[in-house]
Tab-separated table of C-alpha atoms and ligand atoms in Angstrom:
chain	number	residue	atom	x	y	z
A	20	UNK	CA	11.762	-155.787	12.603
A	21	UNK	CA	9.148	-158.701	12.725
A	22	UNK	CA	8.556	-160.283	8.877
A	23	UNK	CA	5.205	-158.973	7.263
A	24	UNK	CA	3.096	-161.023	5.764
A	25	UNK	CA	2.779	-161.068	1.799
A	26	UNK	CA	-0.732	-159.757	2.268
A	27	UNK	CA	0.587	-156.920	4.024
A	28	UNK	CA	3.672	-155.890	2.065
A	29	UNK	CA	1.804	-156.420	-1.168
A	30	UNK	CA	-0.494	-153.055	0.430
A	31	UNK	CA	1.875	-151.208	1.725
A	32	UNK	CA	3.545	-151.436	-2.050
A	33	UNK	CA	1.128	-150.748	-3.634
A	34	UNK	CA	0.399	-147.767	-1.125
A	35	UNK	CA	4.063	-146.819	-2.201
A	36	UNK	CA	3.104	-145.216	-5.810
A	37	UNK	CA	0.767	-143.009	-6.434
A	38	UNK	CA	-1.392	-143.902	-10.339
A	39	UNK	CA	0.308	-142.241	-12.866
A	40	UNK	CA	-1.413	-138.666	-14.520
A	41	UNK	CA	-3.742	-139.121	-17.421
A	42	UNK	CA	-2.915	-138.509	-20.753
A	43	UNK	CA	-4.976	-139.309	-24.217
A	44	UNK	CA	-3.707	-141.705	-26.627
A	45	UNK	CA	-4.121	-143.810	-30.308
A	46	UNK	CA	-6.385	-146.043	-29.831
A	47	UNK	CA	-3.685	-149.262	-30.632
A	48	UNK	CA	-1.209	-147.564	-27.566
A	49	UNK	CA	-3.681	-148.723	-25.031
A	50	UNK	CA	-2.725	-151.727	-25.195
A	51	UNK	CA	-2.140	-153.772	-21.884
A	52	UNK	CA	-3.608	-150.141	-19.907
A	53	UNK	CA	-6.463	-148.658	-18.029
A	54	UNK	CA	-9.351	-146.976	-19.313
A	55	UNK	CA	-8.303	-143.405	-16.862
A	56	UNK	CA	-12.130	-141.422	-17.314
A	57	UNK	CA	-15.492	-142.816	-18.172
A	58	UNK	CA	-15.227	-142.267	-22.226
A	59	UNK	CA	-18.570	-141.668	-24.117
A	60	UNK	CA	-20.084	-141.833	-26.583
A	61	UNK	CA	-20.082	-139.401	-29.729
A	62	UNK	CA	-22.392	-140.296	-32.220
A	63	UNK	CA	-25.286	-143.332	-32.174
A	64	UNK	CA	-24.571	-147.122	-33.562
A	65	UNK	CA	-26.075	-148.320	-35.993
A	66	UNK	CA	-26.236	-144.182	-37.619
A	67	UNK	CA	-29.208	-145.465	-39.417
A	68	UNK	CA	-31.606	-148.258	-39.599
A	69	UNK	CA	-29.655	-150.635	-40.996
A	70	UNK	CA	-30.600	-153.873	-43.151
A	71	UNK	CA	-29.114	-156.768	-41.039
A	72	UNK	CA	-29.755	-159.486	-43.954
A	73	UNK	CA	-29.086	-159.443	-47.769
A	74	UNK	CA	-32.634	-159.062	-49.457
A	75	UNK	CA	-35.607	-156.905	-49.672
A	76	UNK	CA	-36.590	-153.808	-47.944
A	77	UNK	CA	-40.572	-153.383	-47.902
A	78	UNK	CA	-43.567	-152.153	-46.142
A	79	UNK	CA	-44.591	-155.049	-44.007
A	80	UNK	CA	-48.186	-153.806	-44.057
A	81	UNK	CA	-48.292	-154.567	-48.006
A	82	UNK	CA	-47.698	-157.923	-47.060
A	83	UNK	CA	-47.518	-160.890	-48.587
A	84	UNK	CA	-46.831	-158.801	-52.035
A	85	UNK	CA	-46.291	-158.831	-54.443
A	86	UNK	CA	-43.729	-155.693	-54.770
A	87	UNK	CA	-42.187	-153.994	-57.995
A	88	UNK	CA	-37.914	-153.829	-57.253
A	89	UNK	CA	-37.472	-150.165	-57.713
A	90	UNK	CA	-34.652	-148.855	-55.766
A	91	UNK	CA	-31.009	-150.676	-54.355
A	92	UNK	CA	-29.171	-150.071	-51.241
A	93	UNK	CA	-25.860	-151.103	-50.617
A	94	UNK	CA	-23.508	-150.509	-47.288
A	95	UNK	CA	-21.775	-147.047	-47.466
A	96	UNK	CA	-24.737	-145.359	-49.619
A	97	UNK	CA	-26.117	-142.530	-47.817
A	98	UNK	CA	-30.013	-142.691	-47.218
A	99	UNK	CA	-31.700	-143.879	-50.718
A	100	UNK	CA	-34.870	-142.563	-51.798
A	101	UNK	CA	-38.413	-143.306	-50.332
A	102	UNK	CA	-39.979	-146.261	-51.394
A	103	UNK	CA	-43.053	-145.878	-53.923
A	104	UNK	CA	-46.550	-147.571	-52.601
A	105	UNK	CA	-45.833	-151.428	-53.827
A	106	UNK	CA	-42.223	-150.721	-54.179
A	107	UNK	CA	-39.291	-152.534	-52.423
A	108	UNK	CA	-35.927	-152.107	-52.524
A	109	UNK	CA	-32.821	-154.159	-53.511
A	110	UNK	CA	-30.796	-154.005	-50.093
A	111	UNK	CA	-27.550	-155.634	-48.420
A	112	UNK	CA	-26.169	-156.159	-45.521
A	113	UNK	CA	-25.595	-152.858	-43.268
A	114	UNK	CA	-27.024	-150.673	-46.018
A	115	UNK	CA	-29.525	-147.724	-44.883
A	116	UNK	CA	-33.190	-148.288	-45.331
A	117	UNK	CA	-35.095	-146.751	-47.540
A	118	UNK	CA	-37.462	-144.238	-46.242
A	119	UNK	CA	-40.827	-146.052	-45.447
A	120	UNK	CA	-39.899	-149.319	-45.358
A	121	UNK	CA	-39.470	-150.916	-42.366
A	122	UNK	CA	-38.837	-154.907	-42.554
A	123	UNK	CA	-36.285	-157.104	-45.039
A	124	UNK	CA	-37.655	-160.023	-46.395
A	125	UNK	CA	-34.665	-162.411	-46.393
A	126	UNK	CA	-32.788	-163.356	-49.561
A	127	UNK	CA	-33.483	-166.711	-48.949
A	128	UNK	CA	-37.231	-166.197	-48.354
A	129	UNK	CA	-37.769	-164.275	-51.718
A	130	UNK	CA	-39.163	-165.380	-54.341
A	131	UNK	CA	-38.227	-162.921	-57.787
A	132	UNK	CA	-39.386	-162.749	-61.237
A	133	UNK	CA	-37.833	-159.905	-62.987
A	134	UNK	CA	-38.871	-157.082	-61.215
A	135	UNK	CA	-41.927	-158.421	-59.149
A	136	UNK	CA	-41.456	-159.547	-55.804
A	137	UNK	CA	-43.051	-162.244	-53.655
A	138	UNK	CA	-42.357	-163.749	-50.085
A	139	UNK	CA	-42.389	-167.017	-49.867
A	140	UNK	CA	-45.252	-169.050	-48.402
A	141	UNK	CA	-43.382	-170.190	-45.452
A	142	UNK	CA	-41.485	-166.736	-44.558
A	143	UNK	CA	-42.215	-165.830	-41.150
A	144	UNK	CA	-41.915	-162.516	-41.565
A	145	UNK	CA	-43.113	-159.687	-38.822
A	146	UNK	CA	-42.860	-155.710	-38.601
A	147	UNK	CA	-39.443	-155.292	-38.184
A	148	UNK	CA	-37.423	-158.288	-38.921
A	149	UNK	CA	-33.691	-158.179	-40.021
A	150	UNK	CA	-33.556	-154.312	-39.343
A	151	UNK	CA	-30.820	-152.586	-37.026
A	152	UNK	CA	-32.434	-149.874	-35.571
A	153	UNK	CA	-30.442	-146.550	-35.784
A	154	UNK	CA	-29.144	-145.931	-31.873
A	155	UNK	CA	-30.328	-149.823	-30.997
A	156	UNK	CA	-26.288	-150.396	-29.931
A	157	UNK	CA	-25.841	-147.098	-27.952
A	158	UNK	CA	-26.983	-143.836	-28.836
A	159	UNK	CA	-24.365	-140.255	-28.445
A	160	UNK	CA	-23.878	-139.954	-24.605
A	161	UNK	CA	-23.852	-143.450	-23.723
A	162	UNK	CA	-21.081	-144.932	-21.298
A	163	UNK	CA	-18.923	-147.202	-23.588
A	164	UNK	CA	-16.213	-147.779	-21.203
A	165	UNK	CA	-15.948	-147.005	-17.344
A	166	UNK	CA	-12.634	-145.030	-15.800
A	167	UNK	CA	-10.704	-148.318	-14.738
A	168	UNK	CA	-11.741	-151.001	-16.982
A	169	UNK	CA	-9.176	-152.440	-18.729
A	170	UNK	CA	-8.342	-151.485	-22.423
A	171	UNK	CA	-9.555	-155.021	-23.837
A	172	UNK	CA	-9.361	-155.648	-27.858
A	173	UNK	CA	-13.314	-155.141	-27.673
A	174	UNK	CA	-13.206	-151.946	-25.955
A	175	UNK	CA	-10.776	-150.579	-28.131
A	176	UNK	CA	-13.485	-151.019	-31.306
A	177	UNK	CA	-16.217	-149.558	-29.070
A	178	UNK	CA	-14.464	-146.449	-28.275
A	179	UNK	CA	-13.867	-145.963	-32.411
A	180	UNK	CA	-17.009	-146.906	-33.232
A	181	UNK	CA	-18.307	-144.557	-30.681
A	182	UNK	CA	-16.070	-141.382	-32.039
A	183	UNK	CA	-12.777	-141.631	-30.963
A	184	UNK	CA	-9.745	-141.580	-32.060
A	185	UNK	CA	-7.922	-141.069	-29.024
A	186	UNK	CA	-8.569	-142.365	-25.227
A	187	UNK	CA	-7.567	-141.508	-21.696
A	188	UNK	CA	-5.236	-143.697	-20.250
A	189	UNK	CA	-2.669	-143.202	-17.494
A	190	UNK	CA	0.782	-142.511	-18.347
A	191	UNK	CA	3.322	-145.201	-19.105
A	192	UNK	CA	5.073	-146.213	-15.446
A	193	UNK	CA	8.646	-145.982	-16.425
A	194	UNK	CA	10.539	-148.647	-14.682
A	195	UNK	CA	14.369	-148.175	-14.533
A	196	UNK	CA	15.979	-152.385	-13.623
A	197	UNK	CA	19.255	-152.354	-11.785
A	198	UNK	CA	21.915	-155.134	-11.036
A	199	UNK	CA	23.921	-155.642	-8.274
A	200	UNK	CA	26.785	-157.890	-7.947
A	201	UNK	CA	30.765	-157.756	-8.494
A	202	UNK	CA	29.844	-161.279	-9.649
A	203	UNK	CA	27.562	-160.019	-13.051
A	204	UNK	CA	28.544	-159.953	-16.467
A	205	UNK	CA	26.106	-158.782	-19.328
A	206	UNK	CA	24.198	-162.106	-20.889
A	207	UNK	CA	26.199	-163.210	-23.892
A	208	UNK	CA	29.677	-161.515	-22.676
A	209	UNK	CA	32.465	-164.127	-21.895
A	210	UNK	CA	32.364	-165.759	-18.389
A	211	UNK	CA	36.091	-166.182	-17.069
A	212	UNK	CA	35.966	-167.526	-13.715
A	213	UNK	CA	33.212	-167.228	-11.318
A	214	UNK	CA	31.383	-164.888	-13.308
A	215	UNK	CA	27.651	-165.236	-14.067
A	216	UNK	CA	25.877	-163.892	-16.719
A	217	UNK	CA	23.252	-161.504	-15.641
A	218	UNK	CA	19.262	-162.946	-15.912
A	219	UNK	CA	17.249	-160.784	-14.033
A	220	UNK	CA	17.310	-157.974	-15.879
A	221	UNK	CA	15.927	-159.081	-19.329
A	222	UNK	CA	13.766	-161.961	-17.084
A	223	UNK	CA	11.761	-159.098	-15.263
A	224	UNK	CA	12.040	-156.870	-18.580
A	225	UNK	CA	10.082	-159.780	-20.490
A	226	UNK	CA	7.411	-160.006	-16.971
A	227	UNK	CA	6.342	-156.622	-17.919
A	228	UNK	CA	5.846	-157.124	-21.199
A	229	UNK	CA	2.114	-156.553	-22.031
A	230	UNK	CA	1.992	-153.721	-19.161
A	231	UNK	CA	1.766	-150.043	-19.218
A	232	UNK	CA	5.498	-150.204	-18.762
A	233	UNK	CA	8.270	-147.971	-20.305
A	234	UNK	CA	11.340	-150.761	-19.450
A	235	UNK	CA	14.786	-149.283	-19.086
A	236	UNK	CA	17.663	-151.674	-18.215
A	237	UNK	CA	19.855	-149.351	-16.238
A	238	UNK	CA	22.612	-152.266	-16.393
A	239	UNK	CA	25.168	-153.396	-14.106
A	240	UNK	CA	26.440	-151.924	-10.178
A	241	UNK	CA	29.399	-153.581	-8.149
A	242	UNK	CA	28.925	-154.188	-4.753
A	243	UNK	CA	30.343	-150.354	-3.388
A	244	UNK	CA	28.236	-148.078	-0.931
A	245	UNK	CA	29.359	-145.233	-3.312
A	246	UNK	CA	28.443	-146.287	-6.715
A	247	UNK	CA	25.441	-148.042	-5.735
A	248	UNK	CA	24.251	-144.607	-4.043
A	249	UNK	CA	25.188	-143.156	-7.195
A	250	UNK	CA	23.463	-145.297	-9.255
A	251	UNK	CA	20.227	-145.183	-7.666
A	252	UNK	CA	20.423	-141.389	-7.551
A	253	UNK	CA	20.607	-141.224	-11.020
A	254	UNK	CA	17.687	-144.024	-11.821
A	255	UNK	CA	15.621	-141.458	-9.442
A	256	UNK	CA	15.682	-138.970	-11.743
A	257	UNK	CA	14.101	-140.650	-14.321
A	258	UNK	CA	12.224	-143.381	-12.801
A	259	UNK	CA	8.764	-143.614	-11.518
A	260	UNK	CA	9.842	-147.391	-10.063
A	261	UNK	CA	13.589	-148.600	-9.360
A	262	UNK	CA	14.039	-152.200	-9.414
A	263	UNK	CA	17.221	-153.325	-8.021
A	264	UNK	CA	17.888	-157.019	-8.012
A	265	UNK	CA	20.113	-158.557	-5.422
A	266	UNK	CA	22.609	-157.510	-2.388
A	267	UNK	CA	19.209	-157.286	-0.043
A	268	UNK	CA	20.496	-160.346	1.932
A	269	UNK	CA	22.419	-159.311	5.432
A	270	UNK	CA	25.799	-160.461	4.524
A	271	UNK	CA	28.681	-158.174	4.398
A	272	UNK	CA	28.529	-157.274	0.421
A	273	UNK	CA	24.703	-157.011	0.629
A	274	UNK	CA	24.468	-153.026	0.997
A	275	UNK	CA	21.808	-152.324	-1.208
A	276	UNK	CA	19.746	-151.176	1.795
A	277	UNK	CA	22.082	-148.906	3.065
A	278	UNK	CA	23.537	-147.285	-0.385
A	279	UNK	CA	19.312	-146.496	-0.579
A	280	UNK	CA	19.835	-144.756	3.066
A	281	UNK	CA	22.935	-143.047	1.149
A	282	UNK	CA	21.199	-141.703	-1.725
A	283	UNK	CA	18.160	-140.658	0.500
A	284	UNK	CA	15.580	-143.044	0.365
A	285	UNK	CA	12.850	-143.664	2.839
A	286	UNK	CA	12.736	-147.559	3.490
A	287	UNK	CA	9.212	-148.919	4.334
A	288	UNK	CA	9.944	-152.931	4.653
A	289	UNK	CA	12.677	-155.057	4.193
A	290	UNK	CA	11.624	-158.082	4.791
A	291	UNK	CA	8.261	-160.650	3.909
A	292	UNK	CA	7.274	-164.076	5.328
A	293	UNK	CA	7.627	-165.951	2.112
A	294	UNK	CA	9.315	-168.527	0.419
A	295	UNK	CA	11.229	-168.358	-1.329
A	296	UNK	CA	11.809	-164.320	-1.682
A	297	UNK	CA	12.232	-163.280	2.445
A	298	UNK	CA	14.668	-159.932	1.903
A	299	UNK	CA	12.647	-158.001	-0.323
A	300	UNK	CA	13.097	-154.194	0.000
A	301	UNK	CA	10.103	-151.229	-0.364
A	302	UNK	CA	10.217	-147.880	0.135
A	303	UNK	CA	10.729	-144.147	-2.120
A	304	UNK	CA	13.100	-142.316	-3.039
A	305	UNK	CA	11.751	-139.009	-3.677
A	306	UNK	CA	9.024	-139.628	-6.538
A	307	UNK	CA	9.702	-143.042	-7.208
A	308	UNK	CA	9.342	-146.494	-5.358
A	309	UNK	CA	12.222	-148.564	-4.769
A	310	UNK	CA	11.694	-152.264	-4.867
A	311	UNK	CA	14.230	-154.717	-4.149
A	312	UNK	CA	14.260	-157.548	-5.535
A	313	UNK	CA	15.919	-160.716	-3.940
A	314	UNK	CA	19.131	-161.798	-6.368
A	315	UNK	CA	18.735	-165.192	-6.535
A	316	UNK	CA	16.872	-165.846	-9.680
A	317	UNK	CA	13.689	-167.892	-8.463
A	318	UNK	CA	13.254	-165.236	-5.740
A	319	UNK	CA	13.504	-162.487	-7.998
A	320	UNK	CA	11.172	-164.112	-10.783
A	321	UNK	CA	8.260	-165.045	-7.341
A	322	UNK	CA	8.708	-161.730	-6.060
A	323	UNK	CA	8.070	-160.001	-9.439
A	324	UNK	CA	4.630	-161.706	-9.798
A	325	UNK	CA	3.860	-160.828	-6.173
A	326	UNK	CA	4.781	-157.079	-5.981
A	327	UNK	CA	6.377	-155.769	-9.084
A	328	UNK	CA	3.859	-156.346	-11.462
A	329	UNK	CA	0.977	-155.287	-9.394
A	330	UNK	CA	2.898	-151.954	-8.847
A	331	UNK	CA	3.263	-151.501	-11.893
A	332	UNK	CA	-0.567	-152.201	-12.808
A	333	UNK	CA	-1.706	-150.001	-9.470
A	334	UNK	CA	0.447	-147.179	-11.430
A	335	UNK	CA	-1.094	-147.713	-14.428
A	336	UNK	CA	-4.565	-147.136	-12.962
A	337	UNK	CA	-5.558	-150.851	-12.951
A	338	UNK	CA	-7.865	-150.769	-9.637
A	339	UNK	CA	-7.245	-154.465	-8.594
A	340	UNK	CA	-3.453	-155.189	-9.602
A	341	UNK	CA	-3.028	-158.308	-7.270
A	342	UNK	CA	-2.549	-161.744	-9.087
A	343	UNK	CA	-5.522	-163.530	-9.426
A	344	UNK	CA	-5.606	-166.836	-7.528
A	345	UNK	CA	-7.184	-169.350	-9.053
A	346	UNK	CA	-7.991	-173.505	-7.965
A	347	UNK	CA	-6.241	-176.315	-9.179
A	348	UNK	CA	-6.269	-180.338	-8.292
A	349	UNK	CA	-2.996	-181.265	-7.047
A	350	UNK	CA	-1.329	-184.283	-8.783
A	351	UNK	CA	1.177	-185.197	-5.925
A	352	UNK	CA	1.386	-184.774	-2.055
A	353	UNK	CA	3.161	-181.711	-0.055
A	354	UNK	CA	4.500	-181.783	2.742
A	355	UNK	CA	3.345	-179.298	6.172
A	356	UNK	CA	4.528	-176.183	5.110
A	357	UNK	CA	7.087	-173.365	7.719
A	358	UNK	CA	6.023	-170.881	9.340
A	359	UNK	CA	6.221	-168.474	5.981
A	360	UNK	CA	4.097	-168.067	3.222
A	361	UNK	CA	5.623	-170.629	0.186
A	362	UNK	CA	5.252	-170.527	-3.723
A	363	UNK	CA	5.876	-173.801	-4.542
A	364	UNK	CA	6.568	-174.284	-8.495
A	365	UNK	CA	4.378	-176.423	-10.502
A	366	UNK	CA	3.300	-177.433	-14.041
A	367	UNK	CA	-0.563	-177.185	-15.189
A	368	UNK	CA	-1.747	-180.876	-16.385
A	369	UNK	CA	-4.827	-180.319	-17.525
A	370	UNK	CA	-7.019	-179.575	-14.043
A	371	UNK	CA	-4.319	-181.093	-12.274
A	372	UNK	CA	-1.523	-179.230	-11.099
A	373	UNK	CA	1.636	-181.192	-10.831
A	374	UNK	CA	4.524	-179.538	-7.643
A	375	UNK	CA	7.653	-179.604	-9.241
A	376	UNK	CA	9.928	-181.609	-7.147
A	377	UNK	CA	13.173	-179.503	-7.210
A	378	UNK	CA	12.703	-176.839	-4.319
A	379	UNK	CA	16.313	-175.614	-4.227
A	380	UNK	CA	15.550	-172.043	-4.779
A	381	UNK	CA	18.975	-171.811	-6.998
A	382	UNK	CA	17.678	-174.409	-9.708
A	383	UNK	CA	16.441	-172.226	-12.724
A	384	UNK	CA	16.402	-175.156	-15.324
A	385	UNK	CA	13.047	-176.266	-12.670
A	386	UNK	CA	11.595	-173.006	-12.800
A	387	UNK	CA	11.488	-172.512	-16.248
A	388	UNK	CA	9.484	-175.609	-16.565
A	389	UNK	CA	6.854	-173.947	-13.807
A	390	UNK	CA	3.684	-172.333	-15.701
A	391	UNK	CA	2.065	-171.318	-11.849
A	392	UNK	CA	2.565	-171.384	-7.939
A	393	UNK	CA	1.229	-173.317	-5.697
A	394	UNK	CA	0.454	-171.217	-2.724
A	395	UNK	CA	0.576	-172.428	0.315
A	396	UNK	CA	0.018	-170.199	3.634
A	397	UNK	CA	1.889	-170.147	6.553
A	398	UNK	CA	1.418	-173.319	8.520
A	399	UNK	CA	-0.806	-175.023	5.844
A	400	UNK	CA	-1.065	-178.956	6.690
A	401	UNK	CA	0.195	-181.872	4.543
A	402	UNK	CA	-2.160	-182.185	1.238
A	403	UNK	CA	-2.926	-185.252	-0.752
A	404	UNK	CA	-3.241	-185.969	-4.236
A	405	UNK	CA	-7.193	-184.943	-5.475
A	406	UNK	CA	-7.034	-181.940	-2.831
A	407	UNK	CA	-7.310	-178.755	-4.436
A	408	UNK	CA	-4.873	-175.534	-3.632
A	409	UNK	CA	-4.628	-171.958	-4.559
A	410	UNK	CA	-2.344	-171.170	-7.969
A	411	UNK	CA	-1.307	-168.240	-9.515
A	412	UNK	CA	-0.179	-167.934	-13.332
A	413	UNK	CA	3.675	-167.013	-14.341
A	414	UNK	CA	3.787	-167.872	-17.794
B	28	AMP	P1	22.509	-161.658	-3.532
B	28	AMP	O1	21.122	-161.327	-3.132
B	28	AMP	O2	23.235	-160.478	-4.124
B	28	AMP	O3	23.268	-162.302	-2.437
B	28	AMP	O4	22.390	-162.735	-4.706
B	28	AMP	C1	21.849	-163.993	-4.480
B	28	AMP	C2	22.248	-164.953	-5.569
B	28	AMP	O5	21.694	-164.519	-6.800
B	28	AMP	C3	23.754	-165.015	-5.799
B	28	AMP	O6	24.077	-166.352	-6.136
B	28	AMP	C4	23.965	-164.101	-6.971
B	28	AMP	O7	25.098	-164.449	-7.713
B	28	AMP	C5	22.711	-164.311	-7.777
B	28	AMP	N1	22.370	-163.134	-8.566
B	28	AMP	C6	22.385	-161.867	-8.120
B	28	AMP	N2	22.023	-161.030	-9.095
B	28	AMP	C7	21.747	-161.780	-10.197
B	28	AMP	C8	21.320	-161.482	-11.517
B	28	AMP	N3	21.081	-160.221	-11.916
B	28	AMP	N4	21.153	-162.494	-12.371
B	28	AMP	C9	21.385	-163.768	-11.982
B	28	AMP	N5	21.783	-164.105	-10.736
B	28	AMP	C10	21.978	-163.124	-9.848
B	29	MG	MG1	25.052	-159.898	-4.557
């Protein structure tokens, strides 16, 4: 089987899962989701017109005064009387207007003597000023938010101030994360021997925090056909997305991809033109998509920006889950790059983006100094200082 390119298996992942069924929610648990219908308006913004100043609600066309202060208005009152001929009102900020009056004659361009009013001489005043007009935000029936826009902080207060307590969203993704290796302890457990404590578990659990997620850490497998099988079988039944990290490689303990064929999955890929991150496994088993994950740490953490995560956003009805590539300035040379796709670590400075010089794909204590990748396509040519590359974000 040839190596697809990143492009590629990014699609063909993504054309793995199928978005999640919509559900309505609190407003606060849309948080880090997708906006699943079109939601709408239910009653008009400002209710009322509205006073957008402290001062005086009048009649321009009794202008310039004076007026008798009759009536008050404060936010929260419902609509106060009419105002008298010659009469204004006492009125502050987001309070109703009084019946007939139609401008507010600014605080600060008021001049008062007990209860008679004057403006000013320099007020510019004109029909209208410092009123909200009731519907002038959106009126009932208005689009607020459009089925796949994000669930931002500011779209959350539209949607109450437009009616709702609840929105449609797609349901959570739930994401089961195995390991693989005779060779994996649980983080914090003693290490006698050769043992490593297990990273990429709680590492890809804290990548999908602020997604649609539902993170289950379905712990530890040793490398055996039969409990591996076993083990993915029973993540299946739960799982909308198993993420196995490690034994992908082709040595003779890496049997990952064949405890999959055990259990009964259909395998789509196994391999991508990248670096670092080349065996990286797709494909379903029955409802869910399988991904995995390289074991090696940096390959794991790469290949979890570049697939996992946008799975997980395609699921949760996110309509462009890729990472977003941005520009940055490189600070220091690279070198001709192979005949894969690399992510080379680096660390923002300012514009500048500085590669990190340890490229062992083993050495974490570099990686966790990383904030992006460079990416560099197949075949790319040497680069110089002051030349600019494509990055993306990972932390
Ligand atoms: P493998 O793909 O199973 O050959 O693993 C590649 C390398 O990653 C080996 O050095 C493993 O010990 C290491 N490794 C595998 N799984 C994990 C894990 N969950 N956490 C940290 N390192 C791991
Ligand atoms: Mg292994």
């Amino acid at each position: 089987m040839t190596l697809l390119s990143v492009a590629e298996a990014q699609a063909r992942v993504l054309a793995l899962g199928q978005v999640r069924p919509e559900e309505a929610v609190p407003l606060v648990e849309a948080a880090g989701r997708w906006a699943a219908a079109d939601v709408v308006a239910r009653r008009d913004q400002p209710a009322a017109d509205l006073s957008a100043m402290d001062g005086y609600a009048l009649r321009f066309a009794e202008g310039p005064g004076p007026w008798t202060v009759g009536l008050e208005s404060k936010a929260g009152t419902s609509l106060p009387l009419p105002l008298a001929p010659g009469e204004a009102a006492r009125i502050f900020t987001g309070a109703p207007m009084p019946q007939g009056a139609d401008t507010v004659l600014i605080q600060e361009d008021a001049m008062r003597e007990g209860p008679v009013l004057r403006r000013a001489a320099a007020a510019p005043a004109r029909p209208g000023e410092h009123v909200r007009r009731r519907g002038s935000d959106f009126t009932t029936g208005t689009r607020l938010v459009a089925a796949g826009e994000r669930w931002t902080p500011a779209r959350i207060a539209l949607a109450a101030i437009g009616g709702h307590g609840r929105v449609p969203v797609r349901q959570r993704p739930r994401v089961v994360l195995l390991s693989t290796g005779d060779e994996l302890v649980a983080p914090g457990e003693d290490t006698p021997g050769v043992a490593l404590p297990a990273s990429n578990a709680p590492m890809l659990h804290v990548l999908l925090a602020g997604t649609a997620a539902r993170v289950t850490d379905g712990g530890l497998l040793p490398d055996r056909m039969d409990a591996l099988a076993e083990g993915f079988r029973r993540a299946g039944e739960q799982a909308d997305v198993i993420v196995t990290t490690g034994g992908v490689s082709v040595g003779d303990h890496d049997l990952v991809r064949p405890a999959f064929m055990a259990a009964g999955a259909a395998l789509d890929f196994w391999r991508v033109a990248m670096r670092p991150g080349k065996p990286l496994m797709a494909g379903r088993l029955g409802d869910a998509v399988v991904l995995g994950l390289p074991g090696n740490p940096v390959s794991a953490l790469v290949t979890a920006h570049l697939f996992l995560r946008p799975l997980v956003d395609h699921l949760a009805g996110c309509p462009m889950p890729l990472p977003t590539i941005s520009r940055a300035i490189l600070a220091a040379p690279l070198p001709v790059s192979g005949g894969r796709a690399e992510y080379v670590r680096g660390r923002m400075e300012g514009e500048r983006v500085q590669p990190l010089r340890e490229r062992d794909s083993a050495v974490l204590l570099a990686t966790a100094a990383a904030d992006v990748l460079i990416v560099r396509p197949p075949h790319a040519s040497a680069l110089a200082p002051g030349e600019s590359v494509d990055i993306v974000r990972i932390a």
